[in-house]
Amino acid sequence: WEASYRESSGASWSRRLFMVKGFLTGGEAQRILSIAETSMKFQVGRDTVDQKPTFEHYCIVKGVYVNRQLETVLRPIVESRLLPYIRNRYGIPDAVVCTSLVRRYLNDERRVHPTHRAS
């Protein structure tokens, strides 16, 4: 797939997207969701894109897992599936995960996050 979007400044961008079906098992997805629903503390600071509350929780910051519960689920996925896939797909044998976050989208909170290009 290819996605295109236009920023409010008028600049337009496009990126190729890849869907990897079956990347997580149902059990892994359920464990992540359960942790998110029961023990994550979500930040609510203003988002730089639209100034609305972020409702985000960082899992990995500067390559370091900062949520021990999630680390037990995510580290095996990252090391045995995600990184080998990324390194092979893009031909970057030393690629690493720098940042990972979870965003919360509840009916009475933020429901969308505007398309943007992260710096």
PDB file of C-alpha atoms in Angstrom:
ATOM      1  CA  TRP A   1       0.000   0.000   0.000  1.00  0.00           C
ATOM      2  CA  GLU A   2       0.951   3.588  -0.388  1.00  0.00           C
ATOM      3  CA  ALA A   3      -0.419   6.347   1.805  1.00  0.00           C
ATOM      4  CA  SER A   4      -0.382  10.014   0.882  1.00  0.00           C
ATOM      5  CA  TYR A   5      -1.333  13.017   2.973  1.00  0.00           C
ATOM      6  CA  ARG A   6      -1.088  16.778   2.949  1.00  0.00           C
ATOM      7  CA  GLU A   7       0.041  18.799   5.958  1.00  0.00           C
ATOM      8  CA  SER A   8      -1.630  22.055   6.962  1.00  0.00           C
ATOM      9  CA  SER A   9       1.438  23.856   5.563  1.00  0.00           C
ATOM     10  CA  GLY A  10       0.543  22.476   2.118  1.00  0.00           C
ATOM     11  CA  ALA A  11       3.448  19.996   1.955  1.00  0.00           C
ATOM     12  CA  SER A  12       2.425  16.549   0.752  1.00  0.00           C
ATOM     13  CA  TRP A  13       4.019  13.234   1.611  1.00  0.00           C
ATOM     14  CA  SER A  14       3.631   9.616   0.636  1.00  0.00           C
ATOM     15  CA  ARG A  15       4.930   6.424   2.218  1.00  0.00           C
ATOM     16  CA  ARG A  16       4.794   2.735   1.378  1.00  0.00           C
ATOM     17  CA  LEU A  17       3.018   0.673   4.038  1.00  0.00           C
ATOM     18  CA  PHE A  18       3.287  -3.043   4.698  1.00  0.00           C
ATOM     19  CA  MET A  19       0.789  -5.180   6.604  1.00  0.00           C
ATOM     20  CA  VAL A  20       2.236  -8.224   8.318  1.00  0.00           C
ATOM     21  CA  LYS A  21      -0.687 -10.538   9.056  1.00  0.00           C
ATOM     22  CA  GLY A  22      -0.430 -12.799  12.070  1.00  0.00           C
ATOM     23  CA  PHE A  23       2.479 -10.847  13.552  1.00  0.00           C
ATOM     24  CA  LEU A  24       1.049 -11.268  17.065  1.00  0.00           C
ATOM     25  CA  THR A  25      -0.698 -14.341  18.359  1.00  0.00           C
ATOM     26  CA  GLY A  26      -4.155 -13.873  19.831  1.00  0.00           C
ATOM     27  CA  GLY A  27      -2.682 -14.584  23.267  1.00  0.00           C
ATOM     28  CA  GLU A  28       0.014 -11.935  22.875  1.00  0.00           C
ATOM     29  CA  ALA A  29      -2.493  -9.335  21.736  1.00  0.00           C
ATOM     30  CA  GLN A  30      -4.742 -10.196  24.684  1.00  0.00           C
ATOM     31  CA  ARG A  31      -1.861  -9.886  27.186  1.00  0.00           C
ATOM     32  CA  ILE A  32      -0.912  -6.464  25.816  1.00  0.00           C
ATOM     33  CA  LEU A  33      -4.530  -5.319  25.916  1.00  0.00           C
ATOM     34  CA  SER A  34      -4.984  -6.637  29.451  1.00  0.00           C
ATOM     35  CA  ILE A  35      -1.904  -4.743  30.673  1.00  0.00           C
ATOM     36  CA  ALA A  36      -3.113  -1.590  28.910  1.00  0.00           C
ATOM     37  CA  GLU A  37      -6.554  -1.843  30.485  1.00  0.00           C
ATOM     38  CA  THR A  38      -5.463  -2.680  34.025  1.00  0.00           C
ATOM     39  CA  SER A  39      -2.073  -1.222  34.876  1.00  0.00           C
ATOM     40  CA  MET A  40      -0.865   1.395  32.406  1.00  0.00           C
ATOM     41  CA  LYS A  41      -0.754   5.019  33.469  1.00  0.00           C
ATOM     42  CA  PHE A  42      -1.453   7.149  30.412  1.00  0.00           C
ATOM     43  CA  GLN A  43       0.105  10.592  30.028  1.00  0.00           C
ATOM     44  CA  VAL A  44      -2.338  13.372  29.229  1.00  0.00           C
ATOM     45  CA  GLY A  45       0.001  16.212  28.288  1.00  0.00           C
ATOM     46  CA  ARG A  46      -0.773  18.297  25.203  1.00  0.00           C
ATOM     47  CA  ASP A  47       0.019  16.608  21.900  1.00  0.00           C
ATOM     48  CA  THR A  48       2.331  18.588  19.611  1.00  0.00           C
ATOM     49  CA  VAL A  49       0.163  17.742  16.580  1.00  0.00           C
ATOM     50  CA  ASP A  50      -3.227  19.047  17.732  1.00  0.00           C
ATOM     51  CA  GLN A  51      -2.748  20.238  21.344  1.00  0.00           C
ATOM     52  CA  LYS A  52      -5.257  17.654  22.650  1.00  0.00           C
ATOM     53  CA  PRO A  53      -4.431  15.327  25.565  1.00  0.00           C
ATOM     54  CA  THR A  54      -2.132  12.531  24.371  1.00  0.00           C
ATOM     55  CA  PHE A  55      -3.435   9.552  26.350  1.00  0.00           C
ATOM     56  CA  GLU A  56      -0.158   7.766  25.623  1.00  0.00           C
ATOM     57  CA  HIS A  57       2.110   5.386  27.484  1.00  0.00           C
ATOM     58  CA  TYR A  58       5.712   4.837  26.450  1.00  0.00           C
ATOM     59  CA  CYS A  59       6.892   1.218  26.471  1.00  0.00           C
ATOM     60  CA  ILE A  60      10.399   1.767  25.048  1.00  0.00           C
ATOM     61  CA  VAL A  61      12.365   5.018  25.323  1.00  0.00           C
ATOM     62  CA  LYS A  62      15.792   5.436  23.680  1.00  0.00           C
ATOM     63  CA  GLY A  63      15.962   1.658  23.259  1.00  0.00           C
ATOM     64  CA  VAL A  64      15.218   0.908  26.933  1.00  0.00           C
ATOM     65  CA  TYR A  65      12.078  -0.928  28.050  1.00  0.00           C
ATOM     66  CA  VAL A  66      10.443   1.299  30.673  1.00  0.00           C
ATOM     67  CA  ASN A  67       7.424  -0.889  31.443  1.00  0.00           C
ATOM     68  CA  ARG A  68       8.516  -4.192  33.013  1.00  0.00           C
ATOM     69  CA  GLN A  69       5.121  -5.884  32.539  1.00  0.00           C
ATOM     70  CA  LEU A  70       5.085  -5.072  28.843  1.00  0.00           C
ATOM     71  CA  GLU A  71       8.741  -5.988  28.470  1.00  0.00           C
ATOM     72  CA  THR A  72       7.963  -9.630  29.242  1.00  0.00           C
ATOM     73  CA  VAL A  73       5.513  -9.670  26.326  1.00  0.00           C
ATOM     74  CA  LEU A  74       7.209  -7.273  23.905  1.00  0.00           C
ATOM     75  CA  ARG A  75      10.895  -8.225  24.134  1.00  0.00           C
ATOM     76  CA  PRO A  76      10.468 -11.732  22.648  1.00  0.00           C
ATOM     77  CA  ILE A  77       8.279 -10.306  19.852  1.00  0.00           C
ATOM     78  CA  VAL A  78      10.734  -7.500  19.106  1.00  0.00           C
ATOM     79  CA  GLU A  79      13.825  -9.697  19.190  1.00  0.00           C
ATOM     80  CA  SER A  80      12.504 -12.800  17.410  1.00  0.00           C
ATOM     81  CA  ARG A  81      10.066 -11.254  14.890  1.00  0.00           C
ATOM     82  CA  LEU A  82      10.081  -7.471  14.548  1.00  0.00           C
ATOM     83  CA  LEU A  83      13.806  -6.775  14.308  1.00  0.00           C
ATOM     84  CA  PRO A  84      14.590  -9.707  11.995  1.00  0.00           C
ATOM     85  CA  TYR A  85      11.743  -8.592   9.716  1.00  0.00           C
ATOM     86  CA  ILE A  86      12.819  -4.916   9.672  1.00  0.00           C
ATOM     87  CA  ARG A  87      16.493  -5.738   9.217  1.00  0.00           C
ATOM     88  CA  ASN A  88      15.697  -8.020   6.286  1.00  0.00           C
ATOM     89  CA  ARG A  89      12.972  -5.850   4.679  1.00  0.00           C
ATOM     90  CA  TYR A  90      15.095  -2.693   4.669  1.00  0.00           C
ATOM     91  CA  GLY A  91      18.567  -4.228   4.503  1.00  0.00           C
ATOM     92  CA  ILE A  92      19.660  -2.596   7.761  1.00  0.00           C
ATOM     93  CA  PRO A  93      21.361  -5.319   9.823  1.00  0.00           C
ATOM     94  CA  ASP A  94      21.923  -3.079  12.853  1.00  0.00           C
ATOM     95  CA  ALA A  95      18.399  -1.564  13.070  1.00  0.00           C
ATOM     96  CA  VAL A  96      17.100  -1.181  16.621  1.00  0.00           C
ATOM     97  CA  VAL A  97      13.847  -0.126  18.277  1.00  0.00           C
ATOM     98  CA  CYS A  98      14.204   3.364  19.687  1.00  0.00           C
ATOM     99  CA  THR A  99      10.667   4.225  20.814  1.00  0.00           C
ATOM    100  CA  SER A 100       7.416   2.366  21.323  1.00  0.00           C
ATOM    101  CA  LEU A 101       4.197   3.769  22.697  1.00  0.00           C
ATOM    102  CA  VAL A 102       0.571   2.834  23.212  1.00  0.00           C
ATOM    103  CA  ARG A 103      -2.192   5.378  22.656  1.00  0.00           C
ATOM    104  CA  ARG A 104      -5.620   5.115  24.232  1.00  0.00           C
ATOM    105  CA  TYR A 105      -8.724   5.960  22.189  1.00  0.00           C
ATOM    106  CA  LEU A 106     -11.900   5.808  24.289  1.00  0.00           C
ATOM    107  CA  ASN A 107     -15.358   7.007  23.248  1.00  0.00           C
ATOM    108  CA  ASP A 108     -15.368   9.931  25.686  1.00  0.00           C
ATOM    109  CA  GLU A 109     -11.730  10.894  24.999  1.00  0.00           C
ATOM    110  CA  ARG A 110      -9.623  11.444  21.919  1.00  0.00           C
ATOM    111  CA  ARG A 111     -10.838   9.339  18.975  1.00  0.00           C
ATOM    112  CA  VAL A 112      -8.411  10.358  16.209  1.00  0.00           C
ATOM    113  CA  HIS A 113      -4.840  11.482  15.798  1.00  0.00           C
ATOM    114  CA  PRO A 114      -4.300  13.741  12.773  1.00  0.00           C
ATOM    115  CA  THR A 115      -1.986  12.497  10.038  1.00  0.00           C
ATOM    116  CA  HIS A 116       1.440  14.035  10.428  1.00  0.00           C
ATOM    117  CA  ARG A 117       5.103  13.413   9.832  1.00  0.00           C
ATOM    118  CA  ALA A 118       7.073  12.758  13.008  1.00  0.00           C
ATOM    119  CA  SER A 119      10.340  14.615  13.272  1.00  0.00           C
TER     120      SER A 119
END
